[in-house]
mmCIF file of C-alpha atoms and ligand atoms in Angstrom:
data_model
loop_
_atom_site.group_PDB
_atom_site.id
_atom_site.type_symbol
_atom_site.label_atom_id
_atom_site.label_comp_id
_atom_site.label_asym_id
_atom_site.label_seq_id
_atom_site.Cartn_x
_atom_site.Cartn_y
_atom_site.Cartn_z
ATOM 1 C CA UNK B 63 101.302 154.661 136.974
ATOM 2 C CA UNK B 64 101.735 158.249 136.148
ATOM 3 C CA UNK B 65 105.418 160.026 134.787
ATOM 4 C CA UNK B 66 106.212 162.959 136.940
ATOM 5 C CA UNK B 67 106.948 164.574 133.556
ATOM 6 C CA UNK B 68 104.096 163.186 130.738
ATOM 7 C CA UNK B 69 103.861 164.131 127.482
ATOM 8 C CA UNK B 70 101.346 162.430 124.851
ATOM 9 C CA UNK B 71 101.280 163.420 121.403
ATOM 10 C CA UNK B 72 102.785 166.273 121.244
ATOM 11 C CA UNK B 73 103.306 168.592 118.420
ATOM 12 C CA UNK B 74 104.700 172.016 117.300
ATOM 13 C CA UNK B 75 104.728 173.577 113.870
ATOM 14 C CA UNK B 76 106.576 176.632 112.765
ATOM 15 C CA UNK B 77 104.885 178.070 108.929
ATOM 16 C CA UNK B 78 106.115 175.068 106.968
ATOM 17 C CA UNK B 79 107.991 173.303 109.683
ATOM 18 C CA UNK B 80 106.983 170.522 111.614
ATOM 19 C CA UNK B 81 109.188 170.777 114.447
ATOM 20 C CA UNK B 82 108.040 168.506 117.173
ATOM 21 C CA UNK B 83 105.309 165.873 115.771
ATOM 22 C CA UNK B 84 103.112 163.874 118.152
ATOM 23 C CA UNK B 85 105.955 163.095 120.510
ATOM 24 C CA UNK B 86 105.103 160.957 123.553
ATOM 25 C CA UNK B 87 107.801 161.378 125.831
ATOM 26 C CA UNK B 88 108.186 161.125 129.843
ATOM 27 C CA UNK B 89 110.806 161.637 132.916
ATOM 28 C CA UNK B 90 110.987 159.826 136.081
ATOM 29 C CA UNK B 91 112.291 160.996 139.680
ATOM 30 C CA UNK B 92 115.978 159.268 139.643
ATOM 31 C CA UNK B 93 116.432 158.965 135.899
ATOM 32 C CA UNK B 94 118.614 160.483 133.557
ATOM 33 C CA UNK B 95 116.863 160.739 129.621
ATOM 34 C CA UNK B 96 118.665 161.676 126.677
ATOM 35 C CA UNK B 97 117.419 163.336 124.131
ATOM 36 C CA UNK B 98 119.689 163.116 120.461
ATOM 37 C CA UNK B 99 118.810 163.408 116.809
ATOM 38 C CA UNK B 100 120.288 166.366 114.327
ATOM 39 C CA UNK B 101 120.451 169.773 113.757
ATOM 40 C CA UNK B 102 116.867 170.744 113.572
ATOM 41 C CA UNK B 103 115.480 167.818 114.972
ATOM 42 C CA UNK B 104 112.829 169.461 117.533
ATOM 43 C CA UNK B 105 115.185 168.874 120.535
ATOM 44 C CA UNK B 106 115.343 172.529 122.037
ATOM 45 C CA UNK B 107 111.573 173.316 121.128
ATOM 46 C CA UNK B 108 110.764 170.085 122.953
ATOM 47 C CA UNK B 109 111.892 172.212 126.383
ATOM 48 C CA UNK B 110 110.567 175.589 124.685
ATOM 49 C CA UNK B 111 107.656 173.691 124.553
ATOM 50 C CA UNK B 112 107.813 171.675 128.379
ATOM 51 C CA UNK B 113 108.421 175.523 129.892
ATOM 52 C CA UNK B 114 105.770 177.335 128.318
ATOM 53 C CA UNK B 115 107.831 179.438 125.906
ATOM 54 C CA UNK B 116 105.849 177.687 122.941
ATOM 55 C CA UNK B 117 102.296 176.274 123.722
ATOM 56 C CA UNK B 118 102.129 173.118 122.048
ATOM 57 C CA UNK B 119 99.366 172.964 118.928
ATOM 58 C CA UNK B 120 98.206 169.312 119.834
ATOM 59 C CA UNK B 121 98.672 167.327 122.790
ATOM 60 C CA UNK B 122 98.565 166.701 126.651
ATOM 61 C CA UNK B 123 101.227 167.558 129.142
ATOM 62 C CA UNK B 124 101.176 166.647 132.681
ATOM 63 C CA UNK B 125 104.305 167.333 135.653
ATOM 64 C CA UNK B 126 103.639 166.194 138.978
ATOM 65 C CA UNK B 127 99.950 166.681 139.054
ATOM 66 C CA UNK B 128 99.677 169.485 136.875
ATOM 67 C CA UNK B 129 98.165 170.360 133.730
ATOM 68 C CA UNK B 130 101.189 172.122 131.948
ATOM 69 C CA UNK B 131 99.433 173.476 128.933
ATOM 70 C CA UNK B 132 98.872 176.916 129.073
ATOM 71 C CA UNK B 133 101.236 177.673 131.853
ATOM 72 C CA UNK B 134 103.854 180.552 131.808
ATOM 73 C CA UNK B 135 107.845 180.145 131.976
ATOM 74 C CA UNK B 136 107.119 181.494 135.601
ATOM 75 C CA UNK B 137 104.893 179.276 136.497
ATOM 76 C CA UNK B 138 106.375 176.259 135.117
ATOM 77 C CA UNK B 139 109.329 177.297 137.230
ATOM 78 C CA UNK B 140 107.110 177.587 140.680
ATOM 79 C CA UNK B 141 105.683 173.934 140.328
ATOM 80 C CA UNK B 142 109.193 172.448 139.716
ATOM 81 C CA UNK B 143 111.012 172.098 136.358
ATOM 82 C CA UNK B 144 114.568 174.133 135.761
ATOM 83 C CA UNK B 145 115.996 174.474 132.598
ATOM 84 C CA UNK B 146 119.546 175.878 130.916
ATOM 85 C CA UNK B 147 119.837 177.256 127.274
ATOM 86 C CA UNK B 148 121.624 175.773 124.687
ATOM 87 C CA UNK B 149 123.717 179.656 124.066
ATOM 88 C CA UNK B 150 124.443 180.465 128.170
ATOM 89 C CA UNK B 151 122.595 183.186 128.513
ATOM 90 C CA UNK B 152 123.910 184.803 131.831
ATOM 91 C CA UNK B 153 123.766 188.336 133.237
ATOM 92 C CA UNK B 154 126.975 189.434 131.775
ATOM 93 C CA UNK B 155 127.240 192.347 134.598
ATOM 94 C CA UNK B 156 126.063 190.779 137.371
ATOM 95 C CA UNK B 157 128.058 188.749 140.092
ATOM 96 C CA UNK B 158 127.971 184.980 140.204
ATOM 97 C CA UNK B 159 126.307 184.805 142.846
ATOM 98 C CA UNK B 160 123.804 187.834 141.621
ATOM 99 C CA UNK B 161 123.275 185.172 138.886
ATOM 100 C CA UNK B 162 122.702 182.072 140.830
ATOM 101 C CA UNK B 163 120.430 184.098 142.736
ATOM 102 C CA UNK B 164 117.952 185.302 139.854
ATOM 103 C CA UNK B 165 116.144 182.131 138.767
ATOM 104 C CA UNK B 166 114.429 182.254 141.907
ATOM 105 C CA UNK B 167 112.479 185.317 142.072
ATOM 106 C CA UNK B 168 109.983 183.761 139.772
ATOM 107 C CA UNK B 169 109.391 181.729 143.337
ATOM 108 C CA UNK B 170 109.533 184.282 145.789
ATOM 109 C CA UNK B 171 105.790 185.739 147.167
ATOM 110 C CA UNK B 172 106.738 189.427 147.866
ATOM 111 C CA UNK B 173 107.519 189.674 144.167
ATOM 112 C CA UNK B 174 108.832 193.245 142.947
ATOM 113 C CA UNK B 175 106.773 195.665 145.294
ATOM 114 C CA UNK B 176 108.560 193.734 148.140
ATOM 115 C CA UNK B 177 111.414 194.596 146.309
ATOM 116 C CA UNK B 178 110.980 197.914 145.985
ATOM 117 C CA UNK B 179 109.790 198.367 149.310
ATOM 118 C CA UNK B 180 112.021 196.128 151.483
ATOM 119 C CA UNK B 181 109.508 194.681 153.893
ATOM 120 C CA UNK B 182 110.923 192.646 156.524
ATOM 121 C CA UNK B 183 109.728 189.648 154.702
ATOM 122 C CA UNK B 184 111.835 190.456 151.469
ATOM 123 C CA UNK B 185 114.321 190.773 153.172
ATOM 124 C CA UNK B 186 113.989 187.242 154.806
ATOM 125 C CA UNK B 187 113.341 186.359 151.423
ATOM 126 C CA UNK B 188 116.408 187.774 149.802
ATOM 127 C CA UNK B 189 118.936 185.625 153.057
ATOM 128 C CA UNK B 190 116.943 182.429 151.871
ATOM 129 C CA UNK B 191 117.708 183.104 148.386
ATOM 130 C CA UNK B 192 121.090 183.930 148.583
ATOM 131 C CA UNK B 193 121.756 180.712 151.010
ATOM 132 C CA UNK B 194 120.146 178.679 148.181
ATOM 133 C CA UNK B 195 121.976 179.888 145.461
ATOM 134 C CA UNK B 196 125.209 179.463 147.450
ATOM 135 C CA UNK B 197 124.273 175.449 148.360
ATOM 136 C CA UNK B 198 123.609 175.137 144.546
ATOM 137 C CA UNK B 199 127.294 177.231 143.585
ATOM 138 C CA UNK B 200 129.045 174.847 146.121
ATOM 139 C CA UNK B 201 127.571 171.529 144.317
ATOM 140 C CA UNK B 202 130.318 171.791 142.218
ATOM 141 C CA UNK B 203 133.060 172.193 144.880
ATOM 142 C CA UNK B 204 136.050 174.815 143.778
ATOM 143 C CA UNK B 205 134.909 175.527 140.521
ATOM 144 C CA UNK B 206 132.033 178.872 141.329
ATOM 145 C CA UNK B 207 132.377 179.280 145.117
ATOM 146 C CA UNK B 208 135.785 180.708 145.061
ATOM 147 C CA UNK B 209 134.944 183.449 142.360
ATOM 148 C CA UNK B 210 131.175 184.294 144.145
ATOM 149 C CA UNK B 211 131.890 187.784 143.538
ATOM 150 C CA UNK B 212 133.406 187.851 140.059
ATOM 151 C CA UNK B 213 131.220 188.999 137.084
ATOM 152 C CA UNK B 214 130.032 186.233 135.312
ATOM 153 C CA UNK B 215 131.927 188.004 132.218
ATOM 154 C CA UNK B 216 135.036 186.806 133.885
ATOM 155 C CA UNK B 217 134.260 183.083 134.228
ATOM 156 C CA UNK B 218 135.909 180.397 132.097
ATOM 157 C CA UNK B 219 133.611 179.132 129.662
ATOM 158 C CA UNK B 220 133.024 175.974 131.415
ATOM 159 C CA UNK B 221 132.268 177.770 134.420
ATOM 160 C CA UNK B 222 129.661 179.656 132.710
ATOM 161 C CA UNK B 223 127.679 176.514 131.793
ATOM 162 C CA UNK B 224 128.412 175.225 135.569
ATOM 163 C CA UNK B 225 126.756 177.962 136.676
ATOM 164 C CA UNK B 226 123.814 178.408 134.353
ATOM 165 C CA UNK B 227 123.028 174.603 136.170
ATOM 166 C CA UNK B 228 123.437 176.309 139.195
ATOM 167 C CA UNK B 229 120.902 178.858 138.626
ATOM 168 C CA UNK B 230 118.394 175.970 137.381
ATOM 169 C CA UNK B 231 119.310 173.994 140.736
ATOM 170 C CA UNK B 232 118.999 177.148 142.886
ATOM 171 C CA UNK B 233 115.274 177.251 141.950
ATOM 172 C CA UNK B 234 114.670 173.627 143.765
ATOM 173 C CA UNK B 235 113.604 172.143 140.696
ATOM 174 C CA UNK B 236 112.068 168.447 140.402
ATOM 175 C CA UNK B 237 112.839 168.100 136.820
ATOM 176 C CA UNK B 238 116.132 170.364 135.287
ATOM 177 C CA UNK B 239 116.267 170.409 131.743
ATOM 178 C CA UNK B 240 119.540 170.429 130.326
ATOM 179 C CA UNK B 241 120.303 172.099 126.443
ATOM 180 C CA UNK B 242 123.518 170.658 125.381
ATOM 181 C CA UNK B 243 125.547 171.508 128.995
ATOM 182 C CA UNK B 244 128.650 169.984 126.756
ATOM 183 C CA UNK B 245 129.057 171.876 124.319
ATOM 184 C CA UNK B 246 132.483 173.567 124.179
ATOM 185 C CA UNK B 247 133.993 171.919 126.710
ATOM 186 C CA UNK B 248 137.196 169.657 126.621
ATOM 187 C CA UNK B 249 137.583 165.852 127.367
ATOM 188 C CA UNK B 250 138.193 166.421 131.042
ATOM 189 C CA UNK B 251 135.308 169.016 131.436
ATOM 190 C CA UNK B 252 133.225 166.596 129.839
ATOM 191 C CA UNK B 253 133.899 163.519 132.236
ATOM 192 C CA UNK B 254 133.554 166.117 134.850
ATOM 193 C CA UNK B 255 130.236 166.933 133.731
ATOM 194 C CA UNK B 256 129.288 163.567 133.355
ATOM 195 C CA UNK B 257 129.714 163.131 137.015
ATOM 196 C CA UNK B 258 128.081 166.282 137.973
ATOM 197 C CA UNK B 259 124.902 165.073 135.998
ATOM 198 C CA UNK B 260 125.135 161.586 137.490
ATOM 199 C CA UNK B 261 125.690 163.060 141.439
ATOM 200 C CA UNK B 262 122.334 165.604 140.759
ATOM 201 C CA UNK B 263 120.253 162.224 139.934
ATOM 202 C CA UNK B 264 122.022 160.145 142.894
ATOM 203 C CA UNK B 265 121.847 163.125 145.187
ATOM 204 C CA UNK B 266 119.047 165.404 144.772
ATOM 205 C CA UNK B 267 116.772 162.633 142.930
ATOM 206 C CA UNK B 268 116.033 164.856 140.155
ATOM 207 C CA UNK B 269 114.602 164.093 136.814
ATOM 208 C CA UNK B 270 116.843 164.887 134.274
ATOM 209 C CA UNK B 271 116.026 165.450 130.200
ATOM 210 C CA UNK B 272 119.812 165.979 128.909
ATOM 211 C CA UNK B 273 119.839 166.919 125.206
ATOM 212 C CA UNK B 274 123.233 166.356 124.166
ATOM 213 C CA UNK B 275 125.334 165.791 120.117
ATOM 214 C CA UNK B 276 127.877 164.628 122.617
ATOM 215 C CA UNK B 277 127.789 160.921 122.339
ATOM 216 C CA UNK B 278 130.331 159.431 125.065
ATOM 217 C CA UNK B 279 128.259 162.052 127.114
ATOM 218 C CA UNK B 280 125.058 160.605 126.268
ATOM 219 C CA UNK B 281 126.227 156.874 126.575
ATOM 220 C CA UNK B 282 128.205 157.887 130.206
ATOM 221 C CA UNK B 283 125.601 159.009 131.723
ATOM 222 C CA UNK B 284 121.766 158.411 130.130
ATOM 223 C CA UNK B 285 119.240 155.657 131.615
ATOM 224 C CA UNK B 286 117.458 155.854 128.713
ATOM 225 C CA UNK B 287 117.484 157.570 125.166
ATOM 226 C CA UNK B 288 115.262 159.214 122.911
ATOM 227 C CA UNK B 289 115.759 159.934 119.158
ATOM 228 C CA UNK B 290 114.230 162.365 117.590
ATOM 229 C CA UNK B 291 113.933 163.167 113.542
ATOM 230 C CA UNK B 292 112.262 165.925 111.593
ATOM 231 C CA UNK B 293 110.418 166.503 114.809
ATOM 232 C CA UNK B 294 109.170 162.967 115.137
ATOM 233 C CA UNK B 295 110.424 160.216 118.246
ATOM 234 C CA UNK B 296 112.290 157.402 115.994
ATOM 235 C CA UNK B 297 114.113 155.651 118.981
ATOM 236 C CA UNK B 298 113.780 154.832 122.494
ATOM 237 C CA UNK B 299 115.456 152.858 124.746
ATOM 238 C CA UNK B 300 118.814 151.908 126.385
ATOM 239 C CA UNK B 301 122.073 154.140 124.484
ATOM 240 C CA UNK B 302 122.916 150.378 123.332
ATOM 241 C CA UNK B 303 119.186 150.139 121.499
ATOM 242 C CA UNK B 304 119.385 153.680 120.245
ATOM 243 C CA UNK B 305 122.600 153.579 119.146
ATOM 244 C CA UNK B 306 122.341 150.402 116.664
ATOM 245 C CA UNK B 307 118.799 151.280 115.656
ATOM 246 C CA UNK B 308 119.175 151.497 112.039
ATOM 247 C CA UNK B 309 116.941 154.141 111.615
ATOM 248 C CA UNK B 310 119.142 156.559 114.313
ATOM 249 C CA UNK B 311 121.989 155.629 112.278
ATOM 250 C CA UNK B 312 120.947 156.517 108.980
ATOM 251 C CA UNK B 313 119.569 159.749 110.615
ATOM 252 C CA UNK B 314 121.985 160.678 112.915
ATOM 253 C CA UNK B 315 124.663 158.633 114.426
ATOM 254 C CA UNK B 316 126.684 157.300 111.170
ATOM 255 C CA UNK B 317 130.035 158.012 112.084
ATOM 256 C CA UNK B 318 129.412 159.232 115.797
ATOM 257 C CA UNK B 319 128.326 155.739 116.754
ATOM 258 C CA UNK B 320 131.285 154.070 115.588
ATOM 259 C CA UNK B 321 133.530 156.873 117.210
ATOM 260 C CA UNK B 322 131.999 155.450 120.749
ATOM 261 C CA UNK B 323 132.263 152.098 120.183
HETATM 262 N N1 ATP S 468 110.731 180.227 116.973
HETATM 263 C C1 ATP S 468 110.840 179.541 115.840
HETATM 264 N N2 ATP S 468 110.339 180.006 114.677
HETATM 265 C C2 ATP S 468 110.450 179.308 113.535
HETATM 266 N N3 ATP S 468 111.050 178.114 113.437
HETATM 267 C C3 ATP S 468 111.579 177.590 114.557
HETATM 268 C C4 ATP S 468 111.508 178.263 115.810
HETATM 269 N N4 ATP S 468 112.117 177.499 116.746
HETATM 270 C C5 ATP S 468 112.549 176.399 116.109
HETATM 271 N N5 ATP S 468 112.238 176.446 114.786
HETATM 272 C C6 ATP S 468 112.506 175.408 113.790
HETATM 273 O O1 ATP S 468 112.070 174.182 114.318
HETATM 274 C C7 ATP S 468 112.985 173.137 113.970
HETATM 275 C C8 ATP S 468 113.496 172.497 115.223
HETATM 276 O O2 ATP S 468 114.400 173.393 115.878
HETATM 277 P P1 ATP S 468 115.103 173.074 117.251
HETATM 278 O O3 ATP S 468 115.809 174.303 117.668
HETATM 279 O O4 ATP S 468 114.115 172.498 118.165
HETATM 280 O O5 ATP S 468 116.141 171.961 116.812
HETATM 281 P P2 ATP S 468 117.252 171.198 117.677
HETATM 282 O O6 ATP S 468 116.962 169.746 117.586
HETATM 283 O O7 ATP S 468 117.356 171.807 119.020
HETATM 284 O O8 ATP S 468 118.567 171.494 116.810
HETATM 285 P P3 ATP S 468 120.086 171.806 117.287
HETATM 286 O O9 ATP S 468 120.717 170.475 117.522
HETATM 287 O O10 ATP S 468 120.680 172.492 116.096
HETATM 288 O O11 ATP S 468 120.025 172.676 118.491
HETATM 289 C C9 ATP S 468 114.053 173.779 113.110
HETATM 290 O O12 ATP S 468 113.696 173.603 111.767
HETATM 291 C C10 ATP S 468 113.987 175.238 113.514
HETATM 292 O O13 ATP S 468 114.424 176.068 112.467
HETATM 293 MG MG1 MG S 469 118.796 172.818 120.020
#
C-alpha cells in the first residue's frame, strides 16, 4: 500500500554538509509523526525539501499520487501539503484575517490579473477565501476570532504561532507540516497545543509531520516518531521505542528523556 506522503532515500547536501542523508520517511491520513533529533539534524530541510524550497539531490518523493520532485512551493501547496516556519513569519502589517487569508492565493485560478482587474469571479473568489480563512481562525475558538481585525503585530506570541497554523489550515491542506509550533510557549500553551494538534488529526483527518525539541509535546501527542542525526533517520517507532533507543539517547535525548519520564 502506498503513504499519502512517501519519501525513499532521500538526501540533501549543503558544500560540506550532509544535511538530510537517504531518509525514507512517510505520513498517513489520521496520524500524527514526530520528527526529533538536534540542532542541525536535517529536521527543517526535511520540509524545505517536502515543499519544494530545496530539490532533493537523490531520491523519490511521492504525495497523494504525485511525483513531488521538481514541484514549486506553489504547487506543492495546490495538491495538498501546508506548512508553518520554525521563526513565524507573518505579515507584520496586515490584519489577521488579511493573514489567514494569504496562503491561499497560491490556490485561487484568477491569480493576480483577476486581482487587478476584479472580475466577478475574483471577487467570488476573494468571499470563499475569506469564509475559509475565518472557519480555519475559529478552529481555535476565542483565541484569533475576537482580534480578526488586529495587526498581526499586536498578537500575543502564542497567537502568532496559532495563526501561522491557521494560514496552513486555510489552504485545505491534506498533509500540514508543523516547524516547532512550541517553541516559546508556556506549560499551559503547550497542553493547549497539544490538543489543537490532536483535534486537527481527529477532526479534519490530516496528516501531520510535527517537528518538535519539546519532548512532553512529542510524547502527548505523536503516533509515531522519527529520529534524525547528522541528517541520517536513527529511530523510528512508538515515543516509548524512540525514546529508550540508545542511539537517540546518546544523540539527543540524554537528559530530556529522563525529564519526561
Ligand atoms: N540553505 C542552507 N545552506 C547551507 N546550509 C544549510 C542550509 N539549510 C540548512 N543547512 C545546514 O543543514 C543542516 C541541517 O539544518 P536544519 O535547519 O535542517 O536543522 P534542524 O534539524 O532543523 O535544526 P534546528 O533544531 O536547530 O532547527 C545544518 O548543518 C544547517 O546549517
Ligand atoms: Mg529546524
Amino acid at each position: 500500500m502506498s503513504h499519502l506522503l512517501e519519501l525513499t532515500g532521500v538526501s540533501k547536501r549543503f558544500g560540506g554538509v550532509q544535511a538530510v542523508n537517504e531518509v525514507d520517511f512517510h505520513a498517513d491520513p489520521g496520524e500524527i509523526v514526530g520528527v526529533i533529533g538536534p540542532n542541525g539534524a536535517g529536521k527543517t530541510t526535511l520540509f524545505n525539501i517536502v515543499t519544494g524550497f530545496y530539490r532533493p539531490d537523490a531520491g523519490k518523493m511521492t504525495f497523494d499520487g504525485h511525483n513531488l520532485v521538481g514541484l514549486k512551493p506553489n504547487q506543492v501547496t495546490r495538491i495538498g501539503i501546508a506548512r508553518t516556519f520554525q521563526a513565524v513569519r507573518l505579515f507584520a502589517n496586515m490584519s489577521v484575517i488579511e493573514n489567514a487569508m494569504v496562503g491561499q492565493h497560491t490556490r485561487t485560478r484568477s491569480g493576480v490579473f483577476g486581482a487587478i482587474l476584479h472580475t466577478r469571479r475574483t471577487v467570488e473568489e476573494e468571499r470563499r477565501i475569506q469564509l475559509k480563512a475565518q472557519e480555519a481562525l475559529a478552529f481555535f475558538g476565542d483565541r484569533l476570532i475576537p482580534r480578526i481585525n488586529q495587526l498581526a503585530s499586536e498578537l500575543a506570541y502564542a497567537d502568532r504561532r496559532r495563526l501561522e497554523i491557521a494560514r496552513a489550515m486555510a489552504t485545505e491542506p491534506k498533509l500540514l507540516l508543523l516547524d516547532e509550533p512550541a517553541a516559546g510557549m508556556n506549560p499551559a500553551e503547550k497542553d493547549g497545543l497539544i490538543e489543537l494538534i490532536g483535534r486537527l488529526r481527529d477532526e479534519k483527518g490530516y496528516a501531520i509531520v510535527l517537528i518538535e525539541h519539546d519532548m512532553p509535546v512529542i510524547k502527548g501527542v505523536c503516533d509515531r516518531v522519527v529520529a534524525l542525526d547528522y541528517g541520517s533517520k536513527i529511530a523510528e517507532g512508538t515515543y516509548d521505542e524512540v525514546a529508550s533507543n540508545r542511539q537517540v539517547v546518546e544523540a539527543y535525548l540524554g537528559k530530556a528523556a529522563s525529564e519526561v519520564q
